[in-house]
mmCIF file of C-alpha atoms in Angstrom:
data_model
loop_
_atom_site.group_PDB
_atom_site.id
_atom_site.type_symbol
_atom_site.label_atom_id
_atom_site.label_comp_id
_atom_site.label_asym_id
_atom_site.label_seq_id
_atom_site.Cartn_x
_atom_site.Cartn_y
_atom_site.Cartn_z
ATOM 1 C CA GLU A 1 -17.333 9.712 -13.040
ATOM 2 C CA PHE A 2 -14.349 8.238 -12.071
ATOM 3 C CA THR A 3 -12.367 10.728 -13.330
ATOM 4 C CA THR A 4 -14.131 13.307 -11.434
ATOM 5 C CA ALA A 5 -13.586 11.503 -8.210
ATOM 6 C CA LEU A 6 -10.140 11.535 -8.890
ATOM 7 C CA ARG A 7 -10.057 15.359 -9.750
ATOM 8 C CA ASP A 8 -12.581 16.478 -6.727
ATOM 9 C CA TYR A 9 -12.367 13.997 -4.049
ATOM 10 C CA VAL A 10 -9.265 12.280 -3.947
ATOM 11 C CA GLU A 11 -7.271 15.582 -5.325
ATOM 12 C CA SER A 12 -5.153 13.412 -7.733
ATOM 13 C CA GLU A 13 -2.990 13.757 -9.544
ATOM 14 C CA THR A 14 -0.518 14.390 -6.757
ATOM 15 C CA PRO A 15 2.574 16.545 -7.751
ATOM 16 C CA LEU A 16 5.917 15.420 -8.278
ATOM 17 C CA TYR A 17 7.867 17.719 -5.946
ATOM 18 C CA PHE A 18 11.293 18.773 -6.117
ATOM 19 C CA ALA A 19 13.173 18.438 -2.752
ATOM 20 C CA GLN A 20 15.495 21.804 -3.126
ATOM 21 C CA ARG A 21 17.204 21.508 0.385
ATOM 22 C CA LEU A 22 18.070 17.555 -0.236
ATOM 23 C CA THR A 23 19.296 18.013 -3.443
ATOM 24 C CA ASN A 24 21.732 20.791 -2.260
ATOM 25 C CA HIS A 25 22.723 18.895 0.812
ATOM 26 C CA TYR A 26 23.837 15.757 -1.113
ATOM 27 C CA ASN A 27 25.209 17.877 -4.371
ATOM 28 C CA ASN A 28 27.569 19.956 -1.821
ATOM 29 C CA SER A 29 28.515 16.764 0.451
ATOM 30 C CA GLU A 30 29.350 14.584 -2.101
ATOM 31 C CA GLY A 31 30.366 17.034 -4.896
ATOM 32 C CA GLU A 32 27.990 15.549 -7.605
ATOM 33 C CA ARG A 33 25.263 17.308 -9.793
ATOM 34 C CA LEU A 34 21.884 15.742 -8.735
ATOM 35 C CA GLU A 35 18.355 16.174 -8.346
ATOM 36 C CA ILE A 36 15.723 14.598 -6.120
ATOM 37 C CA TYR A 37 12.265 14.409 -6.702
ATOM 38 C CA LEU A 38 9.653 13.122 -4.380
ATOM 39 C CA LYS A 39 6.442 11.683 -5.418
ATOM 40 C CA ARG A 40 3.679 13.218 -2.926
ATOM 41 C CA GLY A 41 1.141 10.590 -2.650
ATOM 42 C CA ASP A 42 0.706 11.792 1.070
ATOM 43 C CA LEU A 43 -1.314 14.675 -0.719
ATOM 44 C CA ASN A 44 -4.002 12.607 -1.674
ATOM 45 C CA HIS A 45 -7.257 12.846 0.187
ATOM 46 C CA GLY A 46 -6.595 10.570 3.313
ATOM 47 C CA GLY A 47 -2.710 11.015 3.252
ATOM 48 C CA ALA A 48 -2.078 8.078 0.852
ATOM 49 C CA HIS A 49 -2.177 6.728 -2.528
ATOM 50 C CA LYS A 50 -4.493 4.142 -1.136
ATOM 51 C CA ILE A 51 -7.390 6.127 -1.908
ATOM 52 C CA ASN A 52 -7.133 6.197 -5.881
ATOM 53 C CA ASN A 53 -7.577 2.281 -5.742
ATOM 54 C CA ALA A 54 -10.298 2.253 -3.366
ATOM 55 C CA ILE A 55 -12.700 4.858 -5.177
ATOM 56 C CA ALA A 56 -12.334 2.984 -8.155
ATOM 57 C CA GLN A 57 -12.958 -0.323 -6.588
ATOM 58 C CA ALA A 58 -16.064 0.905 -4.752
ATOM 59 C CA MET A 59 -17.481 2.307 -7.858
ATOM 60 C CA ILE A 60 -17.059 -1.699 -9.636
ATOM 61 C CA ALA A 61 -19.101 -2.809 -6.493
ATOM 62 C CA LYS A 62 -21.837 0.007 -6.667
ATOM 63 C CA ARG A 63 -22.374 -0.846 -10.503
ATOM 64 C CA MET A 64 -22.448 -4.398 -9.577
ATOM 65 C CA GLY A 65 -24.921 -4.103 -7.403
ATOM 66 C CA ARG A 66 -23.279 -4.816 -3.833
ATOM 67 C CA LYS A 67 -24.211 -3.060 -0.724
ATOM 68 C CA SER A 68 -21.508 -3.915 1.593
ATOM 69 C CA ILE A 69 -17.420 -3.599 1.247
ATOM 70 C CA VAL A 70 -15.007 -5.729 2.887
ATOM 71 C CA ALA A 71 -11.553 -5.160 3.437
ATOM 72 C CA ALA A 72 -8.463 -6.701 5.629
ATOM 73 C CA ILE A 73 -5.749 -4.266 6.451
ATOM 74 C CA GLY A 74 -2.559 -4.364 8.362
ATOM 75 C CA ALA A 75 -1.313 -0.897 9.388
ATOM 76 C CA GLY A 76 -4.471 0.830 8.361
ATOM 77 C CA GLN A 77 -4.101 3.167 5.435
ATOM 78 C CA HIS A 78 -6.107 0.774 3.200
ATOM 79 C CA GLY A 79 -8.669 0.531 5.662
ATOM 80 C CA VAL A 80 -8.896 4.540 5.946
ATOM 81 C CA ALA A 81 -9.076 4.779 2.298
ATOM 82 C CA THR A 82 -11.871 2.201 1.672
ATOM 83 C CA THR A 83 -14.111 3.687 4.465
ATOM 84 C CA MET A 84 -13.596 7.234 2.638
ATOM 85 C CA ALA A 85 -14.442 5.293 -0.471
ATOM 86 C CA CYS A 86 -17.492 3.736 0.752
ATOM 87 C CA THR A 87 -18.913 6.815 2.827
ATOM 88 C CA ASN A 88 -18.306 8.930 -0.706
ATOM 89 C CA LEU A 89 -20.726 6.223 -2.573
ATOM 90 C CA SER A 90 -22.709 5.487 0.522
ATOM 91 C CA LEU A 91 -21.974 1.753 1.049
ATOM 92 C CA ASP A 92 -21.634 -0.315 4.234
ATOM 93 C CA CYS A 93 -18.176 -0.701 5.190
ATOM 94 C CA THR A 94 -16.503 -3.569 7.340
ATOM 95 C CA ILE A 95 -12.651 -3.709 7.953
ATOM 96 C CA PHE A 96 -10.726 -6.762 9.187
ATOM 97 C CA MET A 97 -7.863 -5.679 11.473
ATOM 98 C CA GLY A 98 -5.607 -8.024 13.631
ATOM 99 C CA ALA A 99 -6.149 -7.312 17.562
ATOM 100 C CA ILE A 100 -2.113 -6.488 17.236
ATOM 101 C CA ASP A 101 -2.224 -3.770 14.423
ATOM 102 C CA MET A 102 -5.205 -2.425 16.182
ATOM 103 C CA GLU A 103 -3.017 -1.320 19.311
ATOM 104 C CA LYS A 104 -0.386 0.016 16.864
ATOM 105 C CA TRP A 105 -2.521 2.093 14.834
ATOM 106 C CA THR A 106 -4.931 3.448 16.962
ATOM 107 C CA SER A 107 -4.925 6.364 15.087
ATOM 108 C CA ASN A 108 -6.072 4.875 11.651
ATOM 109 C CA VAL A 109 -8.891 2.982 13.728
ATOM 110 C CA LEU A 110 -10.396 6.058 14.811
ATOM 111 C CA LEU A 111 -10.168 7.410 11.030
ATOM 112 C CA MET A 112 -12.244 4.566 10.327
ATOM 113 C CA LYS A 113 -14.990 4.413 12.576
ATOM 114 C CA HIS A 114 -15.705 7.783 12.788
ATOM 115 C CA PRO A 115 -16.696 8.016 8.922
ATOM 116 C CA GLY A 116 -19.069 4.721 10.162
ATOM 117 C CA ALA A 117 -17.046 1.871 9.043
ATOM 118 C CA GLU A 118 -17.193 -1.146 11.512
ATOM 119 C CA VAL A 119 -13.893 -2.339 12.262
ATOM 120 C CA GLU A 120 -14.003 -5.852 13.457
ATOM 121 C CA ALA A 121 -10.840 -7.292 15.662
ATOM 122 C CA VAL A 122 -9.088 -10.436 14.354
ATOM 123 C CA ASP A 123 -6.523 -12.583 16.550
ATOM 124 C CA GLY A 124 -3.445 -12.245 15.176
ATOM 125 C CA THR A 125 -2.301 -9.779 12.330
ATOM 126 C CA PHE A 126 -2.807 -9.023 8.689
ATOM 127 C CA LYS A 127 -2.845 -12.724 7.523
ATOM 128 C CA ASP A 128 -5.261 -13.872 10.033
ATOM 129 C CA ALA A 129 -7.267 -10.267 8.989
ATOM 130 C CA SER A 130 -7.248 -11.424 5.174
ATOM 131 C CA SER A 131 -8.513 -14.968 6.075
ATOM 132 C CA LYS A 132 -11.517 -13.483 7.948
ATOM 133 C CA ALA A 133 -12.202 -11.094 5.413
ATOM 134 C CA ILE A 134 -12.369 -13.545 2.314
ATOM 135 C CA ARG A 135 -14.688 -15.951 4.535
ATOM 136 C CA ALA A 136 -16.837 -13.210 5.070
ATOM 137 C CA TRP A 137 -16.952 -12.173 1.356
ATOM 138 C CA VAL A 138 -17.217 -15.709 -0.066
ATOM 139 C CA GLY A 139 -19.839 -16.339 2.466
ATOM 140 C CA ASN A 140 -22.150 -13.801 0.882
ATOM 141 C CA LEU A 141 -21.280 -13.147 -2.911
ATOM 142 C CA GLU A 142 -24.795 -11.707 -3.985
ATOM 143 C CA THR A 143 -24.277 -8.809 -1.219
ATOM 144 C CA LYS A 144 -20.609 -8.537 -0.540
ATOM 145 C CA TYR A 145 -17.561 -7.015 -2.699
ATOM 146 C CA TYR A 146 -14.086 -7.522 -1.418
ATOM 147 C CA LEU A 147 -12.004 -4.655 -1.916
ATOM 148 C CA ALA A 148 -8.284 -5.902 -2.309
ATOM 149 C CA ARG A 149 -5.334 -3.901 -1.764
ATOM 150 C CA MET A 150 -3.703 -2.568 -5.082
ATOM 151 C CA THR A 151 -0.128 -1.328 -6.669
ATOM 152 C CA VAL A 152 -0.200 2.151 -8.417
ATOM 153 C CA GLY A 153 1.119 3.018 -11.275
ATOM 154 C CA PRO A 154 4.081 5.018 -12.263
ATOM 155 C CA ASN A 155 2.709 8.110 -13.331
ATOM 156 C CA PRO A 156 4.315 10.880 -13.814
ATOM 157 C CA CYS A 157 7.668 9.263 -13.827
ATOM 158 C CA PRO A 158 8.027 7.802 -17.439
ATOM 159 C CA SER A 159 6.942 11.355 -19.027
ATOM 160 C CA MET A 160 9.623 13.405 -16.793
ATOM 161 C CA GLY A 161 11.480 14.133 -19.800
ATOM 162 C CA GLY A 162 14.061 11.860 -19.278
ATOM 163 C CA ARG A 163 14.666 7.964 -17.346
ATOM 164 C CA PRO A 164 15.719 8.958 -13.946
ATOM 165 C CA ASP A 165 19.113 7.151 -12.588
ATOM 166 C CA ILE A 166 17.740 5.929 -9.425
ATOM 167 C CA LEU A 167 14.347 4.821 -7.750
ATOM 168 C CA VAL A 168 14.137 4.251 -4.405
ATOM 169 C CA ALA A 169 10.776 2.949 -2.479
ATOM 170 C CA CYS A 170 9.947 1.449 0.733
ATOM 171 C CA ILE A 171 8.747 -2.292 0.273
ATOM 172 C CA GLY A 172 5.652 -3.286 2.665
ATOM 173 C CA SER A 173 2.796 -5.589 0.840
ATOM 174 C CA GLY A 174 4.525 -3.753 -2.637
ATOM 175 C CA SER A 175 2.073 -1.614 -3.708
ATOM 176 C CA ASN A 176 4.125 1.575 -3.579
ATOM 177 C CA ALA A 177 7.194 -0.112 -4.817
ATOM 178 C CA LEU A 178 6.160 -2.457 -7.871
ATOM 179 C CA GLY A 179 3.684 0.639 -9.131
ATOM 180 C CA LEU A 180 7.052 3.036 -8.835
ATOM 181 C CA PHE A 181 9.471 0.280 -10.853
ATOM 182 C CA HIS A 182 6.827 -1.145 -13.116
ATOM 183 C CA GLU A 183 8.044 0.719 -15.980
ATOM 184 C CA PHE A 184 11.832 0.633 -15.545
ATOM 185 C CA ILE A 185 12.159 -3.244 -14.385
ATOM 186 C CA LYS A 186 13.526 -4.038 -18.216
ATOM 187 C CA ASP A 187 15.771 -1.270 -18.217
ATOM 188 C CA LYS A 188 19.016 -1.835 -17.414
ATOM 189 C CA ASP A 189 19.812 2.359 -17.011
ATOM 190 C CA VAL A 190 17.599 2.351 -14.178
ATOM 191 C CA ARG A 191 18.790 1.430 -10.799
ATOM 192 C CA LEU A 192 15.786 0.136 -8.841
ATOM 193 C CA ILE A 193 16.290 0.454 -5.034
ATOM 194 C CA ARG A 194 13.969 -1.518 -2.442
ATOM 195 C CA VAL A 195 13.824 -1.007 1.136
ATOM 196 C CA GLU A 196 12.708 -3.664 3.582
ATOM 197 C CA ALA A 197 12.624 -3.721 7.135
ATOM 198 C CA ILE A 198 15.257 -5.559 9.062
ATOM 199 C CA GLY A 199 13.878 -4.916 12.489
ATOM 200 C CA PHE A 200 16.391 -6.723 15.050
ATOM 201 C CA GLY A 201 18.511 -7.935 12.048
ATOM 202 C CA LEU A 202 17.918 -10.708 9.235
ATOM 203 C CA ASP A 203 19.509 -13.524 11.662
ATOM 204 C CA SER A 204 17.194 -12.314 14.096
ATOM 205 C CA GLY A 205 14.171 -14.142 13.373
ATOM 206 C CA LYS A 206 12.293 -10.576 13.892
ATOM 207 C CA HIS A 207 12.144 -9.193 10.545
ATOM 208 C CA ALA A 208 9.980 -7.857 7.392
ATOM 209 C CA ALA A 209 12.451 -8.876 4.749
ATOM 210 C CA THR A 210 10.494 -11.001 2.753
ATOM 211 C CA LEU A 211 12.541 -10.362 -0.309
ATOM 212 C CA THR A 212 15.811 -10.687 1.252
ATOM 213 C CA LYS A 213 15.011 -13.749 3.630
ATOM 214 C CA GLY A 214 11.267 -15.378 2.419
ATOM 215 C CA ASP A 215 10.598 -17.885 -0.141
ATOM 216 C CA VAL A 216 8.407 -18.438 -2.690
ATOM 217 C CA ASP A 217 4.883 -19.909 -2.136
ATOM 218 C CA LEU A 218 1.809 -19.545 -2.502
ATOM 219 C CA TYR A 219 -0.606 -17.664 -0.035
ATOM 220 C CA HIS A 220 -4.662 -16.792 -0.386
ATOM 221 C CA GLY A 221 -4.261 -18.097 -4.153
ATOM 222 C CA ALA A 222 -1.263 -15.775 -4.900
ATOM 223 C CA MET A 223 2.584 -16.585 -5.229
ATOM 224 C CA SER A 224 4.432 -14.473 -3.492
ATOM 225 C CA ASN A 225 7.606 -14.284 -0.867
ATOM 226 C CA LEU A 226 6.686 -15.517 2.086
ATOM 227 C CA LEU A 227 8.510 -16.286 5.617
ATOM 228 C CA GLN A 228 8.147 -19.455 6.755
ATOM 229 C CA ASP A 229 9.136 -21.753 9.113
ATOM 230 C CA GLU A 230 10.627 -25.401 8.569
ATOM 231 C CA GLU A 231 7.324 -26.790 7.837
ATOM 232 C CA GLY A 232 6.362 -24.279 5.474
ATOM 233 C CA GLN A 233 3.976 -22.605 8.147
ATOM 234 C CA ILE A 234 3.897 -18.476 7.577
ATOM 235 C CA LEU A 235 5.815 -16.303 10.114
ATOM 236 C CA CYS A 236 4.672 -13.006 11.200
ATOM 237 C CA PRO A 237 6.576 -10.271 9.815
ATOM 238 C CA HIS A 238 8.247 -8.010 12.592
ATOM 239 C CA PHE A 239 8.743 -4.308 12.040
ATOM 240 C CA ILE A 240 7.807 -0.925 13.490
ATOM 241 C CA GLY A 241 7.936 1.225 10.011
ATOM 242 C CA VAL A 242 10.206 0.896 7.082
#
């Protein structure tokens, strides 16, 4: 069932696209021979890699007898994917989103509401939406399922016929980057480059560079790198887009 959904609904696997003109540009300007490939996750249904995870978890929820899905989002792409998965499987869907984020990402809010998801505004940002979604879930475990965000695997990079020299990925919550990097983390011959949003600068207090400037701590029971004040309170990251 899952394999069929990936093929017919998600339109996965997405292609590894050879960026011919970008390759030519850097070969000409730098005098080096290289090949640049783009993993086209944006060609999945919904415009991102998120749907691969959402459709799988929604299937699990339905097999468990759950009737309602809850999720928490930041920019909204996870919410769009969750909504699409729930629509496909006839599940109720409630998306918790920070009011600040709703103002920034109105297009994603419309994409969630149009198929029938209930989008609930929460004072604050993603961390506040996460807390609200988890409370809604644990308040009724018999009928609700919390559809968490994910890490996507590295396919097809390990089977390209040789290791890449460099892998580059943006870092927000990390699903895009860690999925790409995972197969090569212990490979000293592959350079892994993460791109974080530095906003107004690393010393400005308005950035999203959690790996560069954050501290290791626990959040919602998971160890992670967090931006914190001197008392350990979590600070909201500042970014427009990576």
